Amino acid sequence: MKYKLGCDLDYQVDSFSTFIFNFRIAQIDCQKIISEHLQLDPDVHIDEFAAPVLENRYFRVNVSPGTNLRVSYRAEVEMSHFYGDPNQIMEIQPAELPKATWPYLYPSRFCQSDRLVNLALSEFGGELMGYSRVTAICNWIFDKVYYQYGTSSSHTSAFDTATERIGVCRDFAHLGIAFCRALNIPARFVSSYAYGLTIPDFHACFEAYLGNRWYLFDATRLAPQNGIVRIGTGRDAADVSIATIFGNVSMNDMRIFIEHIPDLDCPGIPEPTTEAIAIL
Amino acid sequence: MKYKLGCDLDYQVDSFSTFIFNFRIAQIDCQKIISEHLQLDPDVHIDEFAAPVLENRYFRVNVSPGTNLRVSYRAEVEMSHFYGDPNQIMEIQPAELPKATWPYLYPSRFCQSDRLVNLALSEFGGELMGYSRVTAICNWIFDKVYYQYGTSSSHTSAFDTATERIGVCRDFAHLGIAFCRALNIPARFVSSYAYGLTIPDFHACFEAYLGNRWYLFDATRLAPQNGIVRIGTGRDAADVSIATIFGNVSMNDMRIFIEHIPDLDCPGIPEPTTEAIAIL
Amino acid sequence: MKYKLGCDLDYQVDSFSTFIFNFRIAQIDCQKIISEHLQLDPDVHIDEFAAPVLENRYFRVNVSPGTNLRVSYRAEVEMSHFYGDPNQIMEIQPAELPKATWPYLYPSRFCQSDRLVNLALSEFGGELMGYSRVTAICNWIFDKVYYQYGTSSSHTSAFDTATERIGVCRDFAHLGIAFCRALNIPARFVSSYAYGLTIPDFHACFEAYLGNRWYLFDATRLAPQNGIVRIGTGRDAADVSIATIFGNVSMNDMRIFIEHIPDLDCPGIPEPTTEAIAIL
Amino acid sequence: MKYKLGCDLDYQVDSFSTFIFNFRIAQIDCQKIISEHLQLDPDVHIDEFAAPVLENRYFRVNVSPGTNLRVSYRAEVEMSHFYGDPNQIMEIQPAELPKATWPYLYPSRFCQSDRLVNLALSEFGGELMGYSRVTAICNWIFDKVYYQYGTSSSHTSAFDTATERIGVCRDFAHLGIAFCRALNIPARFVSSYAYGLTIPDFHACFEAYLGNRWYLFDATRLAPQNGIVRIGTGRDAADVSIATIFGNVSMNDMRIFIEHIPDLDCPGIPEPTTEAIAIL
């Protein structure tokens, strides 16, 4: 499945400012980057960092005061996820979890799993363990939390959303992650471009570690899972901000787009699937 | 139904201190006080206040440093609640609610009903309106919140308990109140002596305004409803503290007791009832 | 000092809805209402309530679906506050506080004084007790909290503002109240019309009980104290909402105005004063 | 400077349980481990992990139900920190910060730096930038926060402590970290054995990244900085729990000790220093 995607960001920079950007798509086995083009106007120096597998492709630019910074990014990518049978995917017990997954068991800024343990046990403790339990979590969130723009803020956390029951994709992901961790399932945050959003924007969903893979879950049901092109991976939104800005900056404009490129593999449009989807 | 009850409080007072006590039983139509005795040692002056119907019987004492203050209270009371048929008790719409009930519609320190609206609608919005909806709230709390001493603090609020799902009688009452208010049902906090508690202590439950009466609810199910002898009534625990203390004071001991006095009306022991119970 | 003031509220009502309004100015000794006119279009029945001294002048209206409700209020008022010498105004110790002030010692929804005790003692414990200590609180808030529209929400509380240090008049009042209560000074919320606001709106400030009177404080410094015409009084904003709405309603428009009517007593414009101002 | 240290942990294990322990001292250049001995009784299999520089030396054990697990750890260590002149240590601007420090700029579970920005700027924005600014943060915490056992819980965060002003070493460290991050200074949590504590226990302090090194800070002033023998490093306490336990386990006993071993380098007892101390 192939996508063409990109973003255009336009900032007014009023003081010397440093940006740490994180909007380029991840260089991982299941995302083959066919082409990629990044342009900044003015053409400031890009302080780039090596990107080991799954690591976020942060880059830093420093910008002089009085600059109108325009950032343009275009990429073509071919996706080839692992598809699994949901019924065959087990939870891994703490006794067996690989060490690399441990950081994703602990609570983080927006996913206070330590305070959601009783709630998670009460709602999902009786569910059959495995992929279907995380599906139950996503269904619960989809059923009980209203999706509505402008109802949450950058401070809103899973603890808030558990009760306030309203938010956006980021809040849905945080709550899903917090529930998983509360049940000892490692879970992490994924920022992305997502095919099919009604209002084009960056998107957030999450991954849970099951059966020795990281499986993708999106409680918002706003995009087909194989239409989610990963940007960054982290404990929660705090780790994978699209742009961390140090300085006096205001945003003039932000545009995001993603289009499907039909091919033999996927001649029609991407559709939701009931298969389990994981990174390779 | 008659009860004999009381408390003994023992404080070490290290600086000049003011106590506002609120542990005497309410003088209301359904609680006929047969006898009452209050003793303080040393015999400090009691600054007492008239107690209009349902108003808390606060009294204030000022105590010198170096005092060992011992407070002893004994009372005999005859209870005669209104008993109603739960199926006949309707909710009163905001269009009709008496003004005196309005303060109990608003959020308070420990009952942040404004933040629980979506949760309350999601869980109880579909319930049949009326007494049974408040019963559903109590059942939900009883089923989903663990009752355990020492798990919450004096700062714990309904917003915390909604997710943390653990607490004591006070937390159960706060959550019940918050849910009711979020559904536009006036609700208020009741401090009490309660017959039948395994561990003798002051108790907390709540009232909801339905069908033109204040009906009593206790989500803990720790005492029969007609075994609850009211002390104070307020928006939440902040209003009806047993003792508000200004000064450097430590508690040495606190003992609470309540016994049933059998009579013709109730020759056996008080039992839980499925009737709706309200103050007269 | 005389003012002419009013408001126009315009609502689209999409379901049967109940409004509890609270925007009429208080009928208190220091506010002599010269004239007052309230008009609703359509001319729905007003369910009005007697207004004892200082009690909020709530009124209720029920409105049919599909209505465009327009509410118009005009009043002329003559203010005559008590003016005192700040240096002569003492704090009243808990041992002496009148019972009527006690409810304003306890924490409330937006003023969690119980959690601000150490902060209040650390910042203001060393201040000279009395009017000047509350002035110190107001100066602290004015110096340390940014006043900025749109930065806080209806859920924001004093506990948030103590650290986030940003908000609007309501947040300034809540923080002032919480600090006072944490220091055992009764304090309460005042909603008002306020002369001299740059952007006309309803205003919030607070009162502290000192020297046997309720003195007015406004940490925002946005209006002269004698330009504050009281609407309601309560524990915090939860008690004195301008409009509590039950139903599916959206606001089309809201306009507030207040003008000074020059007279012999005050021929120029009202100015800030360093005197202490209290209600009679 | 040499220390002998260790701990004895004793657990009652009631269900099949997994422990992830993290109490062994870090293998880093400034901590030369002279000897080390770890013993478990019963002698269960230790699932150990390679420990790259600065990484936590987690190990996992699985324990059968009905076991009384006793863990004993002893080590001798020689410390050789980098000592710098506080006046020469500058802050590094975001434009220059190494990428490895970025994760410690972001908010975490217990260090909500995103909500403390205004407070940090208000209190420390005017301070001279550099080592002395972090010293000012520590002095502020020492002066304004009461150190008292049992006053905070495992859920207490920097946002709470900023206002509640009471806590233990962990809370002091979280607040210091949150302030640093709010000022764009990378900061991280350090768990440790600490020489000189009045009540022997594990200890927590923090590091800030300044002048291209991680400098150690301890706002509690309970131990000399060169008496802090590092166990783990993380974003906050969530990352470096001494024991993460999955299963039904209760602790019977916990003992911690650390002794100074006098030598030529340090013949007397370790003393507080005003020098800046960093890891090599």
Coordinates of N, CA and C in Angstrom, one line a residue, chain A residues 1-3 77-81 83 195 224-228 259-273 277:
Chain A
M1 N 0.8 -1.2 0.0 CA 0.0 0.0 0.0 C 0.9 1.2 0.0
K2 N 0.6 2.1 -1.0 CA 1.5 3.3 -1.1 C 0.7 4.6 -0.8
Y3 N 1.4 5.5 -0.1 CA 0.9 6.8 0.2 C 1.8 7.9 -0.2
V77 N 5.7 6.7 0.4 CA 6.0 5.6 1.2 C 5.2 4.3 0.9
E78 N 5.9 3.2 1.0 CA 5.2 1.9 0.7 C 5.1 1.1 2.0
M79 N 3.9 0.8 2.4 CA 3.7 0.2 3.7 C 3.6 -1.4 3.5
S80 N 4.2 -2.1 4.4 CA 4.0 -3.6 4.4 C 4.0 -4.1 5.8
H81 N 2.9 -4.0 6.4 CA 2.7 -4.4 7.8 C 2.7 -6.0 7.9
Y83 N 0.5 -8.9 9.2 CA -0.9 -9.1 9.5 C -1.0 -10.4 10.3
Y195 N -4.4 8.2 6.8 CA -5.3 8.3 5.6 C -6.8 8.3 6.0
P224 N -8.3 3.7 8.6 CA -7.9 2.3 8.5 C -6.5 2.1 9.1
Q225 N -6.3 1.0 9.8 CA -5.0 0.8 10.5 C -3.9 0.8 9.5
N226 N -4.1 0.3 8.3 CA -2.9 0.3 7.4 C -2.8 1.6 6.6
G227 N -3.6 2.6 7.0 CA -3.5 3.9 6.5 C -2.7 4.8 7.5
I228 N -2.2 4.2 8.5 CA -1.5 5.0 9.5 C 0.0 5.0 9.2
E259 N -2.4 11.1 0.6 CA -3.2 10.5 -0.4 C -2.8 9.0 -0.7
H260 N -3.7 8.2 -1.0 CA -3.4 6.9 -1.4 C -3.0 6.8 -2.9
I261 N -1.9 6.1 -3.1 CA -1.5 5.8 -4.5 C -1.9 4.4 -4.9
P262 N -2.9 4.3 -5.7 CA -3.4 2.9 -6.0 C -2.3 2.1 -6.7
D263 N -2.2 0.9 -6.4 CA -1.3 0.0 -7.2 C -1.9 -1.4 -7.2
L264 N -1.2 -2.4 -7.8 CA -1.8 -3.7 -7.9 C -2.2 -4.3 -6.6
D265 N -1.3 -4.0 -5.6 CA -1.5 -4.5 -4.2 C -2.8 -4.0 -3.6
C266 N -3.1 -2.8 -3.9 CA -4.3 -2.1 -3.3 C -4.9 -1.2 -4.4
P267 N -5.6 -1.7 -5.3 CA -6.2 -0.9 -6.4 C -7.3 0.0 -5.9
G268 N -8.0 -0.4 -4.9 CA -9.1 0.5 -4.5 C -8.6 1.4 -3.4
I269 N -9.5 1.8 -2.5 CA -9.0 2.7 -1.4 C -8.8 1.8 -0.1
P270 N -7.9 2.2 0.7 CA -7.6 1.4 2.0 C -8.9 1.4 2.8
E271 N -9.1 0.2 3.4 CA -10.3 0.0 4.1 C -10.0 -0.5 5.5
P272 N -10.8 -0.3 6.5 CA -10.6 -0.9 7.8 C -10.5 -2.4 7.7
T273 N -9.7 -3.0 8.6 CA -9.6 -4.5 8.6 C -9.8 -5.0 10.0
I277 N -2.6 -5.8 13.1 CA -1.6 -5.2 12.3 C -0.4 -4.8 13.2

